[in-house]
Short mmCIF file of N, CA and C in Angstrom, two decimals:
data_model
loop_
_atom_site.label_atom_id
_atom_site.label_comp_id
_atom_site.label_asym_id
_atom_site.label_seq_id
_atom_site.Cartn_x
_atom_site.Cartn_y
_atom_site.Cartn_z
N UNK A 212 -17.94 3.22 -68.27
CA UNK A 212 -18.21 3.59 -66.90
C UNK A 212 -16.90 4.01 -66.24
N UNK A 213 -16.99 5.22 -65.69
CA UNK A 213 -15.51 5.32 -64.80
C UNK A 213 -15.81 4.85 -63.35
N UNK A 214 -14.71 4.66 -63.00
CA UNK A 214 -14.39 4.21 -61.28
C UNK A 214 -14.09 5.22 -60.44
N UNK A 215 -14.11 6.07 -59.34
CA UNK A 215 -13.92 6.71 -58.70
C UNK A 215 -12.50 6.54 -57.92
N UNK A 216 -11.29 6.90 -57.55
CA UNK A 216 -9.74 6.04 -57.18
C UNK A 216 -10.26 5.73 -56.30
N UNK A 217 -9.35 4.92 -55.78
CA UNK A 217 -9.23 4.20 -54.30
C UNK A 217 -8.80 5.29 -53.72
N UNK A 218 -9.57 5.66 -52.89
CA UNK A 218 -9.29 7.12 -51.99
C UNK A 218 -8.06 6.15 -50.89
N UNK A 219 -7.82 5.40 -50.28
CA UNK A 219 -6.96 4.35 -49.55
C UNK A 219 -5.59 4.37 -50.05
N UNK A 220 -5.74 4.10 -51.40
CA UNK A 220 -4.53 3.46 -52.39
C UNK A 220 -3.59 4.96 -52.33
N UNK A 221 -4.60 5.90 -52.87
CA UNK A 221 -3.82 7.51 -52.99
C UNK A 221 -3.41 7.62 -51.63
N UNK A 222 -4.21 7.97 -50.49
CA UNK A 222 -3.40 8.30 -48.97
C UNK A 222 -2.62 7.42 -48.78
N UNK A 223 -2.24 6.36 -49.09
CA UNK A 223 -1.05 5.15 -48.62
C UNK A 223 0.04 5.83 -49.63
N UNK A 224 0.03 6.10 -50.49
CA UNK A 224 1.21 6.30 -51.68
C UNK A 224 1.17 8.22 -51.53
N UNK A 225 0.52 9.10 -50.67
CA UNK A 225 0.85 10.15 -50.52
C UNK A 225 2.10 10.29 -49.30
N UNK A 226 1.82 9.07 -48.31
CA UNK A 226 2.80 8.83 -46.96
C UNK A 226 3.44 8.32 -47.75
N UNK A 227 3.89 7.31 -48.08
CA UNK A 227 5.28 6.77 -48.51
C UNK A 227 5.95 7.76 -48.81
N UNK A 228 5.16 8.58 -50.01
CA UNK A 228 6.06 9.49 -50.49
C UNK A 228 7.16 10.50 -49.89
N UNK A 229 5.66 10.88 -48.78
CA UNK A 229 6.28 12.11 -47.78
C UNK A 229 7.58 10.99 -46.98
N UNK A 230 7.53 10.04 -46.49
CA UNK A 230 8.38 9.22 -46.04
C UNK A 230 9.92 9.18 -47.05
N UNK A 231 9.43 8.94 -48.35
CA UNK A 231 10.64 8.57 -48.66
C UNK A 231 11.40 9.98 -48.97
N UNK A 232 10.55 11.56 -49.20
CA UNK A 232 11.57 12.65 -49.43
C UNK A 232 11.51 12.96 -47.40
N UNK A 233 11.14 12.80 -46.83
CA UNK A 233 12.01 12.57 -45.40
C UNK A 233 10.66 14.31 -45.16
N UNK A 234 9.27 13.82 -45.47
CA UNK A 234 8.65 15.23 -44.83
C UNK A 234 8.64 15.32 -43.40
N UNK A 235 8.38 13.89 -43.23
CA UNK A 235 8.09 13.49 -41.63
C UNK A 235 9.21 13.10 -40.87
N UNK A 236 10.14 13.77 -41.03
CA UNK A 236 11.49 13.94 -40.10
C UNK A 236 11.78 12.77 -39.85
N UNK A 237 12.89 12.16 -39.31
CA UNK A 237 13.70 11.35 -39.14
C UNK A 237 12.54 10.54 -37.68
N UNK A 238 13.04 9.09 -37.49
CA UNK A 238 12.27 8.81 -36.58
C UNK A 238 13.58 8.20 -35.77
N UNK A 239 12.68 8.58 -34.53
CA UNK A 239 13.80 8.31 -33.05
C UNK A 239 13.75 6.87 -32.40
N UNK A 240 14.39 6.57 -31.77
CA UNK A 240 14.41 5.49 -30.81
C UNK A 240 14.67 6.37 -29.36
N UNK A 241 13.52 6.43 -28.94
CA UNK A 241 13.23 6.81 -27.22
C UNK A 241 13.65 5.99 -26.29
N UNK A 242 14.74 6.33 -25.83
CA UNK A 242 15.11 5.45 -23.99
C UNK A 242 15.20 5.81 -23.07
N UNK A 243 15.11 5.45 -22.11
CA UNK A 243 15.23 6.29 -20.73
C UNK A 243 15.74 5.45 -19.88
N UNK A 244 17.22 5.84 -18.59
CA UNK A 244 17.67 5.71 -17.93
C UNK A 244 18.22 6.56 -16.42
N UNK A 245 17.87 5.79 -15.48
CA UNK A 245 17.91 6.05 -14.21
C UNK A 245 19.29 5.82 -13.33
N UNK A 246 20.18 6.98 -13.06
CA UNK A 246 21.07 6.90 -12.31
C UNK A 246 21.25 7.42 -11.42
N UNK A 247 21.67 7.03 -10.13
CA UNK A 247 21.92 5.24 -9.75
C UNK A 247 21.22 4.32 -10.55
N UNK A 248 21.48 3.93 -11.43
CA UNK A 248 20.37 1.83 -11.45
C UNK A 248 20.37 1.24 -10.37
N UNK A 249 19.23 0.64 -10.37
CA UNK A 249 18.66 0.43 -8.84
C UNK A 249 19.07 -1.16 -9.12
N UNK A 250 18.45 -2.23 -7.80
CA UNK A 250 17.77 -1.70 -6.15
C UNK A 250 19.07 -0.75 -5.98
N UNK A 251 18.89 0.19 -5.31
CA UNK A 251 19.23 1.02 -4.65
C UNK A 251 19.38 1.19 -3.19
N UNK A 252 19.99 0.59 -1.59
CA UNK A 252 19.78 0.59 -0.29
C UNK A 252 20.29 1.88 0.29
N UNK A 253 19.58 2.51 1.06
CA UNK A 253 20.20 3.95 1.66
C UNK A 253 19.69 3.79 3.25
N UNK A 254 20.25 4.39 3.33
CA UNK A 254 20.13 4.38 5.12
C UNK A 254 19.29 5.66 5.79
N UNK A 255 18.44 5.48 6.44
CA UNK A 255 17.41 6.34 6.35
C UNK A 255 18.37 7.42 7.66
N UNK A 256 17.77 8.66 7.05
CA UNK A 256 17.82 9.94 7.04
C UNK A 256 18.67 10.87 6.22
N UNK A 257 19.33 10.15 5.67
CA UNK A 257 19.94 10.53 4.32
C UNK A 257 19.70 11.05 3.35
N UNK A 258 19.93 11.93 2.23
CA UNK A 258 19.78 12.17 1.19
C UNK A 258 20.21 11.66 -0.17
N UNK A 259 19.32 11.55 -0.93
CA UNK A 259 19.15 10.75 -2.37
C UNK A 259 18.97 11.70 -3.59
N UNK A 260 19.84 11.36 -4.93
CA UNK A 260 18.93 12.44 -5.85
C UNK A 260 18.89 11.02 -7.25
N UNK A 261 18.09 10.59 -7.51
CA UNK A 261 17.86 10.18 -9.18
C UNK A 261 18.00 10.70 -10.25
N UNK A 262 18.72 10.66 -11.10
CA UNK A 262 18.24 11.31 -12.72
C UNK A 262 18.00 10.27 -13.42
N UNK A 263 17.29 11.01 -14.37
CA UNK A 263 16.52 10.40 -15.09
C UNK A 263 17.31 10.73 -16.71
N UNK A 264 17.92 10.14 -17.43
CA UNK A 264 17.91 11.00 -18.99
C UNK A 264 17.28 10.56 -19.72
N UNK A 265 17.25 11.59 -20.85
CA UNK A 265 16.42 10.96 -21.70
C UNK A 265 17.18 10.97 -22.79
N UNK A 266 17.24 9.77 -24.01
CA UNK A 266 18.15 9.16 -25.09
C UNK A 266 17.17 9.04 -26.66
N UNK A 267 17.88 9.67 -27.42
CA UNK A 267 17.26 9.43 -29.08
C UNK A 267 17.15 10.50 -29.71
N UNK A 268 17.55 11.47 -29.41
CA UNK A 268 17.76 12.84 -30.15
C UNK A 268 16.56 13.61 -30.31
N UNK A 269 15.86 13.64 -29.31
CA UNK A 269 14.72 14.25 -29.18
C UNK A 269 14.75 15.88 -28.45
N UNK A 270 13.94 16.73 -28.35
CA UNK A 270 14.07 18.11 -27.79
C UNK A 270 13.44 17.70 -26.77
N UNK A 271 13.81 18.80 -25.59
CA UNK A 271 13.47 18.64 -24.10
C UNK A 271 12.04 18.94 -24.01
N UNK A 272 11.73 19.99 -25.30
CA UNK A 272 10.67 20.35 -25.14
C UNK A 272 9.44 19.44 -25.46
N UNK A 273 9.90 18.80 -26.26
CA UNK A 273 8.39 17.92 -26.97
C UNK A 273 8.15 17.10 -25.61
N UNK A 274 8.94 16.29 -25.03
CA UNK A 274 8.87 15.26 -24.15
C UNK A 274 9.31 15.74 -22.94
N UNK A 275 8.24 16.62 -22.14
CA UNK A 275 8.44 16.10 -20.78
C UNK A 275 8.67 15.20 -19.89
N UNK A 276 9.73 15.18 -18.71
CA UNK A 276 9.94 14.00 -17.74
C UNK A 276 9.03 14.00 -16.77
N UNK A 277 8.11 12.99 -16.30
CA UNK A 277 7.10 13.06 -15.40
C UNK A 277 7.85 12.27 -14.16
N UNK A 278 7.97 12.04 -12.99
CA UNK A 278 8.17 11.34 -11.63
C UNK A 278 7.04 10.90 -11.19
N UNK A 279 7.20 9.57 -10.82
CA UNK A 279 6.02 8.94 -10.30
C UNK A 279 6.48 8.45 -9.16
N UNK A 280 5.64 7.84 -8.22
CA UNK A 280 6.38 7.42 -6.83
C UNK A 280 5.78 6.08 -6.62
N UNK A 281 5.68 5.82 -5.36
CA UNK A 281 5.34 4.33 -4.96
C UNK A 281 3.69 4.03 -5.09
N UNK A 282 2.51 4.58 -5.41
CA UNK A 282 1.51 4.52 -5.65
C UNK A 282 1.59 4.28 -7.46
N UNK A 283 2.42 4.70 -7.76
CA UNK A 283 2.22 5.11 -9.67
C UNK A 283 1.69 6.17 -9.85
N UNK A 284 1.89 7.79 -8.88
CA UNK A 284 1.03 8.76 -8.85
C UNK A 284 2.14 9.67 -9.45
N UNK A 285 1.65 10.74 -9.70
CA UNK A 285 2.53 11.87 -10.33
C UNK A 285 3.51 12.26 -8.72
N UNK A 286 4.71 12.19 -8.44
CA UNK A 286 5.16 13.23 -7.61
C UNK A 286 4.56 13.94 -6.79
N UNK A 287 3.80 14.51 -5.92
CA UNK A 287 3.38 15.87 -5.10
C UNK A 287 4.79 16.30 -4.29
N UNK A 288 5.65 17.63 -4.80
CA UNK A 288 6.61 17.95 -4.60
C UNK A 288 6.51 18.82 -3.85
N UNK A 289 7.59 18.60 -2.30
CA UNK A 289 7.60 19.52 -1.03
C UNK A 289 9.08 19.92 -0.87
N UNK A 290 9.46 19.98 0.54
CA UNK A 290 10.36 20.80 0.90
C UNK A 290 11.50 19.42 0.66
N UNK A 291 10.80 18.35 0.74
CA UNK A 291 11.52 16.89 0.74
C UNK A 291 11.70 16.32 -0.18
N UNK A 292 10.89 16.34 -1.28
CA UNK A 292 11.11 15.40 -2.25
C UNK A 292 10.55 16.46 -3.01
N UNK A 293 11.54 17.00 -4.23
CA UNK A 293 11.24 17.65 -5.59
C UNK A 293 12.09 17.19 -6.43
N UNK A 294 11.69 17.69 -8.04
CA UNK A 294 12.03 17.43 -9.30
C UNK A 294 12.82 18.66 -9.60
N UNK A 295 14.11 18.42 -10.15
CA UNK A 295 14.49 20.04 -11.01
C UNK A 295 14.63 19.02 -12.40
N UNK A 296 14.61 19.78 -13.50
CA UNK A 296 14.59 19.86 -14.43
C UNK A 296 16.35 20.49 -15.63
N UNK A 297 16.76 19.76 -16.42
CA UNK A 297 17.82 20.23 -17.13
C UNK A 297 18.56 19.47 -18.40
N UNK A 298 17.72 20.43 -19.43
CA UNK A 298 18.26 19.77 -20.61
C UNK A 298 17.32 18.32 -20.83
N UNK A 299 17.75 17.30 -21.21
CA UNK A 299 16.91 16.09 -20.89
C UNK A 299 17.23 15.30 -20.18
N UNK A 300 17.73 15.67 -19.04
CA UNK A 300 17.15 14.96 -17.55
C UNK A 300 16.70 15.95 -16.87
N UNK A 301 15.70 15.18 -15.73
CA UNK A 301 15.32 15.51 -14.27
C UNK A 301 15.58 14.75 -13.48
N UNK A 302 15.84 15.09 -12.29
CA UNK A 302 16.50 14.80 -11.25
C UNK A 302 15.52 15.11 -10.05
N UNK A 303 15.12 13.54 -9.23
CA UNK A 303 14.27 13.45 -8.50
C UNK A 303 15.44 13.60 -6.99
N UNK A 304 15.20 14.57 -6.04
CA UNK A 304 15.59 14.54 -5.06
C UNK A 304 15.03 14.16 -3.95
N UNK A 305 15.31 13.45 -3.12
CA UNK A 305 14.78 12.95 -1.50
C UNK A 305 15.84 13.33 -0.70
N UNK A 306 15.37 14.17 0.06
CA UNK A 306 16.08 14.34 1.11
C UNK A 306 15.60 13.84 2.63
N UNK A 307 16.79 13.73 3.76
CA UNK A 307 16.14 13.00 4.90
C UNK A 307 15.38 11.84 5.00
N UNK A 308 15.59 10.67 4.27
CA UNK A 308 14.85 9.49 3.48
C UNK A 308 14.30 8.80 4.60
N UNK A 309 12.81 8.34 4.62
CA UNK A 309 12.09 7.59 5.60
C UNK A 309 12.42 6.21 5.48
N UNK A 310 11.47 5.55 5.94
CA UNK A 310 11.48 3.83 6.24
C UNK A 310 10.32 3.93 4.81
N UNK A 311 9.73 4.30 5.13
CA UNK A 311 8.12 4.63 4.10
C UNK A 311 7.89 5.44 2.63
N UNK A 312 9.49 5.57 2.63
CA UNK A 312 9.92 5.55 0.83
C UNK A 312 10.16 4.79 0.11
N UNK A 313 10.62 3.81 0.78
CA UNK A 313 11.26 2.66 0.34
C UNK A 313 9.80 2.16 -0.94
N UNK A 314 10.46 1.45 -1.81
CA UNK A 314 9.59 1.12 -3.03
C UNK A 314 10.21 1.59 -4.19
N UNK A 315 9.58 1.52 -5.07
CA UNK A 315 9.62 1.73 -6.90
C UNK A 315 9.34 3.28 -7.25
N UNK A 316 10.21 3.92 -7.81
CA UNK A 316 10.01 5.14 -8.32
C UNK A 316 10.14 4.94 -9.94
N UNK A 317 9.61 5.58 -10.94
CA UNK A 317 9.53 5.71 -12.20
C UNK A 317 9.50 7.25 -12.62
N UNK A 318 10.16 6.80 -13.97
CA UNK A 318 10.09 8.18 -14.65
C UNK A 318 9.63 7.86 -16.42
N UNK A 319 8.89 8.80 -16.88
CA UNK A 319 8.33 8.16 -17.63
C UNK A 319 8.31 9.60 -18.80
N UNK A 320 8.29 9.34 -20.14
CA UNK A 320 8.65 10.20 -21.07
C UNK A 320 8.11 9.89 -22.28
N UNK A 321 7.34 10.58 -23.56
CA UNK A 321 7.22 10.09 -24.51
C UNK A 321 6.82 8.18 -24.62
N UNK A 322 6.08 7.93 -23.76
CA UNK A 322 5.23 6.67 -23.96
C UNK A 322 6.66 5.65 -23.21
N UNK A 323 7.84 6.17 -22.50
CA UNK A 323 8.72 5.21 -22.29
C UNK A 323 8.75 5.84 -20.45
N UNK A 324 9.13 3.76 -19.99
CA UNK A 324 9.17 4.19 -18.61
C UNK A 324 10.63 3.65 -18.43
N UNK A 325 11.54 4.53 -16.79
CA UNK A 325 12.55 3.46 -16.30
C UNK A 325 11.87 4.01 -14.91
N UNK A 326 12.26 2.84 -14.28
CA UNK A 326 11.93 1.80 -12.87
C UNK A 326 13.53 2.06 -12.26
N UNK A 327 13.52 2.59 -10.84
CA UNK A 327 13.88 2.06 -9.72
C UNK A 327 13.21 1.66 -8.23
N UNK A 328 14.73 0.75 -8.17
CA UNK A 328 13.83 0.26 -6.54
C UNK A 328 14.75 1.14 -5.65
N UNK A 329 13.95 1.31 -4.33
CA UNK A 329 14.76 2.31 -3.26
C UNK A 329 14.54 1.54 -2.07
N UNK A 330 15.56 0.86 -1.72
CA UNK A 330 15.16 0.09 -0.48
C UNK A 330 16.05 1.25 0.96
N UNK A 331 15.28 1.79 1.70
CA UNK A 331 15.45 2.46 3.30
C UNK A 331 15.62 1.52 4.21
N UNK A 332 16.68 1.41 4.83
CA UNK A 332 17.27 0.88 6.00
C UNK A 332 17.55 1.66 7.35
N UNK A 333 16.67 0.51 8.43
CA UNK A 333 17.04 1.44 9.86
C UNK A 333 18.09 1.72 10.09
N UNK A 334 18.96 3.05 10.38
CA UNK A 334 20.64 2.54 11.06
C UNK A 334 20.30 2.07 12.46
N UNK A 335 21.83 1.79 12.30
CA UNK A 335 22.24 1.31 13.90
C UNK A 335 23.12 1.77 14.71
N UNK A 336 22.60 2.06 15.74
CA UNK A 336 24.16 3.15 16.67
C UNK A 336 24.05 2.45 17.93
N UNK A 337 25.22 2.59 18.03
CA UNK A 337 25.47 1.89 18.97
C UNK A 337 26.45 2.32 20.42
N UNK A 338 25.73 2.22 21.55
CA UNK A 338 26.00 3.17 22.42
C UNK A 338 27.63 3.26 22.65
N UNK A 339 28.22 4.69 23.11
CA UNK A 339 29.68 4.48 23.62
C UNK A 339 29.94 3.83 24.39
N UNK A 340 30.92 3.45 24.68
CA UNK A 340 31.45 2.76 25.78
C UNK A 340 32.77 3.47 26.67
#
């Protein structure tokens, strides 16, 4: 009687293989970092910019940088707060910073997130004398 292979056994020992002559390219370690590292305090009406890079020898292209804001929502980018893009970072800009920014911004890439905090402070002026 013959046996039919372990259809399992062959696809497990077809990957190794491809693994060990390197078909499936080298594998990365993905990180991502936010500068400034936060908390972060700014004084409201000010301007702010974040970058974001991205780390592990990856192309800009495979892994887009996404911006998320204080909901966990994608960005909606205005005259005030946009993303530019370069190489592997993006760079989240705020300009004229509210009381009502203040919170957690993220940036998130290839299944990896970094977290800052943005804490907005009232100034204080204080009359001449």
């Amino acid at each position: 009687m013959i046996t039919p292979p372990n259809v399992l056994s062959d696809i497990s020992w077809q990957f190794l293989i491809c693994l060990l002559v390197g078909h499936l390219g080298p594998v990365h370690s993905l990180s991502l970092s936010i500068i400034p590292s936060g908390p972060y305090s700014m004084v409201e009406g000010k301007n702010i910019v974040f970058t974001c890079v991205v780390r592990g020898g990856v192309s800009r292209d495979s892994l887009p940088i996404k911006w998320f804001g204080l909901d966990d929502r994608i960005i909606k980018e205005d005259y005030r707060i946009y993303a530019e893009e370069e190489d592997l970072s993006s760079s989240l800009f705020i300009k004229d910073i509210r009381v009502e920014d203040s919170g957690y911004y993220s940036c998130k890439s290839g299944g990896v997130q970094a977290v800052v905090f943005l804490d907005v402070i009232v100034g204080i002026s204080f009359p001449s004398l």
